[in-house]
Amino acid sequence: MRAFFYLALASGVIALPSSASADDSSAMLAAGGIEFTKAPDIRMAREDLYLSPKQVRIRYEFVNDGGRDIDTLVAFPTPDIDQWNFYEEPIGTVGNDPVNFMNFKVVADGHDVPVQVEQRAFVDNRDVTNIVKSVGLPIDVLVGGGIAKIDHLPAAKKKILEKAGIAEADAPDQEHPKWLVRTKFYW
């Protein structure tokens, strides 16, 4: 049995490092979030990559070498986005949605597949997602007006971020985020 799926995302975001590859992996939802697993009977038979200044498309063909159908969770991790390093630098062609900033979508057999997103914030491998959310910020502040949101936080909320070591004041009206954003799409 062969399964095809197609991924489309905005290009120019960041090159996908080999460590972000989940080409022939399945996944599971665990207490700490998405964890990658290996499905012994499923293998990636083909990968076609299209790159242009406006779009990246990847078409995967998977083969089930087992004797029965398999339902599995598939996950696609994106590279970490360092909010500190990219605070004043463009990260490429992105949409306005701070969660689906790449306009990521999956199509299988010609039909859109509903995709879920896990997005977390980290500082030194410490998950600070709840702190970022507690002050009312999106995890990815680089898109969708998030920089203005962090800059216009009340002083008390800025202090929460600073005390946690996840933001730093550059001026009274400028707060720089210091966390990494890790985004995984799954279906």
Short mmCIF file of C-alpha atoms in Angstrom, two decimals:
data_model
loop_
_atom_site.label_atom_id
_atom_site.label_comp_id
_atom_site.label_asym_id
_atom_site.label_seq_id
_atom_site.Cartn_x
_atom_site.Cartn_y
_atom_site.Cartn_z
CA MET A 1 0.00 0.00 0.00
CA ARG A 2 1.29 3.44 -0.92
CA ALA A 3 0.35 6.72 0.74
CA PHE A 4 1.16 10.12 -0.69
CA PHE A 5 1.11 13.41 1.06
CA TYR A 6 2.17 16.84 0.05
CA LEU A 7 3.39 19.67 2.26
CA ALA A 8 3.38 23.29 1.26
CA LEU A 9 4.90 26.13 3.23
CA ALA A 10 6.15 29.63 2.73
CA SER A 11 9.73 29.63 1.54
CA GLY A 12 12.69 31.54 2.81
CA VAL A 13 11.77 30.88 6.43
CA ILE A 14 14.85 28.88 7.37
CA ALA A 15 16.75 25.99 5.83
CA LEU A 16 15.61 22.71 7.32
CA PRO A 17 18.53 21.09 9.10
CA SER A 18 18.93 17.36 8.95
CA SER A 19 18.21 17.10 12.68
CA ALA A 20 14.67 18.36 12.00
CA SER A 21 13.95 15.53 9.62
CA ALA A 22 11.09 13.22 10.43
CA ASP A 23 10.72 11.86 6.91
CA ASP A 24 10.23 8.25 7.79
CA SER A 25 9.11 8.63 11.37
CA SER A 26 5.76 8.41 12.98
CA ALA A 27 4.99 10.16 16.23
CA MET A 28 3.02 9.91 19.44
CA LEU A 29 1.53 12.41 21.83
CA ALA A 30 3.28 12.08 25.19
CA ALA A 31 3.10 14.06 28.43
CA GLY A 32 5.94 16.32 27.24
CA GLY A 33 4.48 16.84 23.76
CA ILE A 34 5.16 15.19 20.40
CA GLU A 35 7.72 12.38 20.49
CA PHE A 36 9.03 10.72 17.35
CA THR A 37 8.75 6.98 16.98
CA LYS A 38 9.62 4.50 14.26
CA ALA A 39 6.99 2.43 12.48
CA PRO A 40 8.85 -0.71 11.39
CA ASP A 41 6.59 -1.45 8.41
CA ILE A 42 6.46 2.10 7.00
CA ARG A 43 9.23 3.53 4.87
CA MET A 44 9.64 6.64 2.78
CA ALA A 45 9.97 5.50 -0.81
CA ARG A 46 10.28 8.91 -2.43
CA GLU A 47 10.66 12.58 -1.60
CA ASP A 48 10.27 15.34 -4.20
CA LEU A 49 11.28 18.85 -3.18
CA TYR A 50 10.33 22.04 -5.03
CA LEU A 51 11.93 25.35 -4.05
CA SER A 52 11.12 28.81 -5.37
CA PRO A 53 11.42 32.34 -3.96
CA LYS A 54 7.76 32.16 -2.88
CA GLN A 55 7.09 28.55 -1.99
CA VAL A 56 8.47 25.24 -0.79
CA ARG A 57 6.58 22.07 -1.68
CA ILE A 58 7.55 18.61 -0.55
CA ARG A 59 5.83 15.48 -1.86
CA TYR A 60 6.40 12.29 0.08
CA GLU A 61 5.53 8.76 -0.93
CA PHE A 62 5.35 6.25 1.89
CA VAL A 63 5.06 2.50 1.52
CA ASN A 64 3.60 0.13 4.06
CA ASP A 65 5.55 -3.11 3.77
CA GLY A 66 3.39 -4.82 6.39
CA GLY A 67 0.39 -7.01 5.79
CA ARG A 68 -2.22 -4.69 7.32
CA ASP A 69 -3.31 -1.05 7.22
CA ILE A 70 -1.68 1.23 9.78
CA ASP A 71 -3.12 4.39 11.29
CA THR A 72 -0.32 6.53 12.68
CA LEU A 73 0.37 10.05 13.78
CA VAL A 74 2.72 11.88 11.41
CA ALA A 75 4.71 14.90 12.58
CA PHE A 76 6.79 17.50 10.78
CA PRO A 77 9.12 19.56 12.98
CA THR A 78 10.36 22.94 11.85
CA PRO A 79 13.72 24.41 12.84
CA ASP A 80 13.93 26.35 16.08
CA ILE A 81 13.44 30.09 15.66
CA ASP A 82 15.53 32.14 18.04
CA GLN A 83 13.40 35.14 18.97
CA TRP A 84 16.48 37.03 20.26
CA ASN A 85 18.56 36.58 17.09
CA PHE A 86 15.72 37.30 14.69
CA TYR A 87 14.19 40.18 16.70
CA GLU A 88 15.48 42.75 14.21
CA GLU A 89 16.18 40.44 11.26
CA PRO A 90 13.69 39.14 8.71
CA ILE A 91 13.12 35.41 8.87
CA GLY A 92 11.83 35.17 5.32
CA THR A 93 8.45 34.85 3.71
CA VAL A 94 5.95 34.25 6.49
CA GLY A 95 2.24 34.67 7.06
CA ASN A 96 0.62 36.68 9.85
CA ASP A 97 -0.45 33.71 11.97
CA PRO A 98 2.03 33.36 14.87
CA VAL A 99 1.27 29.63 15.13
CA ASN A 100 1.13 28.63 11.44
CA PHE A 101 3.63 31.29 10.36
CA MET A 102 4.78 29.19 7.38
CA ASN A 103 1.27 28.76 5.94
CA PHE A 104 1.89 25.04 6.37
CA LYS A 105 -0.68 22.65 4.93
CA VAL A 106 -0.93 18.97 4.11
CA VAL A 107 -2.74 17.49 1.12
CA ALA A 108 -3.26 13.74 0.78
CA ASP A 109 -4.88 12.16 -2.27
CA GLY A 110 -5.92 15.64 -3.43
CA HIS A 111 -7.69 16.56 -0.17
CA ASP A 112 -6.60 18.96 2.56
CA VAL A 113 -5.72 17.17 5.78
CA PRO A 114 -6.50 18.94 9.07
CA VAL A 115 -3.21 19.74 10.77
CA GLN A 116 -2.61 20.38 14.45
CA VAL A 117 0.30 22.38 15.86
CA GLU A 118 2.45 22.02 18.94
CA GLN A 119 4.38 25.21 19.63
CA ARG A 120 6.59 25.71 22.69
CA ALA A 121 9.04 28.27 24.01
CA PHE A 122 12.44 27.27 25.44
CA VAL A 123 15.34 29.01 27.17
CA ASP A 124 18.38 26.78 27.77
CA ASN A 125 16.22 23.66 27.21
CA ARG A 126 13.80 24.88 29.90
CA ASP A 127 10.19 24.96 28.71
CA VAL A 128 8.93 28.51 29.35
CA THR A 129 5.75 28.22 27.29
CA ASN A 130 3.43 28.76 30.24
CA ILE A 131 5.27 31.91 31.34
CA VAL A 132 5.06 33.42 27.85
CA LYS A 133 1.35 32.59 27.62
CA SER A 134 0.66 33.84 31.17
CA VAL A 135 1.52 37.41 30.16
CA GLY A 136 -0.71 37.19 27.09
CA LEU A 137 1.91 36.77 24.37
CA PRO A 138 1.95 34.41 21.42
CA ILE A 139 4.86 31.96 21.53
CA ASP A 140 6.26 33.35 18.26
CA VAL A 141 6.38 37.14 18.67
CA LEU A 142 8.20 37.73 15.38
CA VAL A 143 5.06 37.54 13.25
CA GLY A 144 1.52 38.81 13.48
CA GLY A 145 2.33 41.95 15.46
CA GLY A 146 3.90 40.09 18.38
CA ILE A 147 6.81 42.53 18.76
CA ALA A 148 4.35 45.38 19.38
CA LYS A 149 2.53 43.16 21.90
CA ILE A 150 5.69 42.46 23.91
CA ASP A 151 6.79 46.11 23.74
CA HIS A 152 3.38 47.31 24.99
CA LEU A 153 3.06 44.88 27.89
CA PRO A 154 2.41 46.51 31.26
CA ALA A 155 5.60 46.92 33.33
CA ALA A 156 4.48 44.20 35.77
CA LYS A 157 4.20 41.64 32.98
CA LYS A 158 7.57 42.66 31.52
CA LYS A 159 9.08 42.08 34.98
CA ILE A 160 7.63 38.54 35.01
CA LEU A 161 9.48 37.80 31.76
CA GLU A 162 12.70 39.45 32.95
CA LYS A 163 12.64 37.70 36.35
CA ALA A 164 12.23 34.36 34.55
CA GLY A 165 15.25 35.23 32.37
CA ILE A 166 13.29 35.00 29.15
CA ALA A 167 13.23 38.66 28.11
CA GLU A 168 15.45 41.69 28.49
CA ALA A 169 14.62 45.39 28.41
CA ASP A 170 16.55 47.36 25.83
CA ALA A 171 14.72 50.62 26.55
CA PRO A 172 11.58 51.48 28.54
CA ASP A 173 9.42 50.71 25.52
CA GLN A 174 11.45 47.81 24.07
CA GLU A 175 11.48 44.29 25.45
CA HIS A 176 13.57 41.66 23.66
CA PRO A 177 12.43 38.02 23.83
CA LYS A 178 15.17 35.49 24.63
CA TRP A 179 13.38 32.23 23.91
CA LEU A 180 13.50 29.69 21.10
CA VAL A 181 10.28 28.72 19.38
CA ARG A 182 9.86 25.02 18.55
CA THR A 183 6.96 24.27 16.23
CA LYS A 184 5.79 20.80 15.17
CA PHE A 185 2.91 20.20 12.81
CA TYR A 186 1.13 16.86 13.13
CA TRP A 187 -1.80 14.99 11.68
#
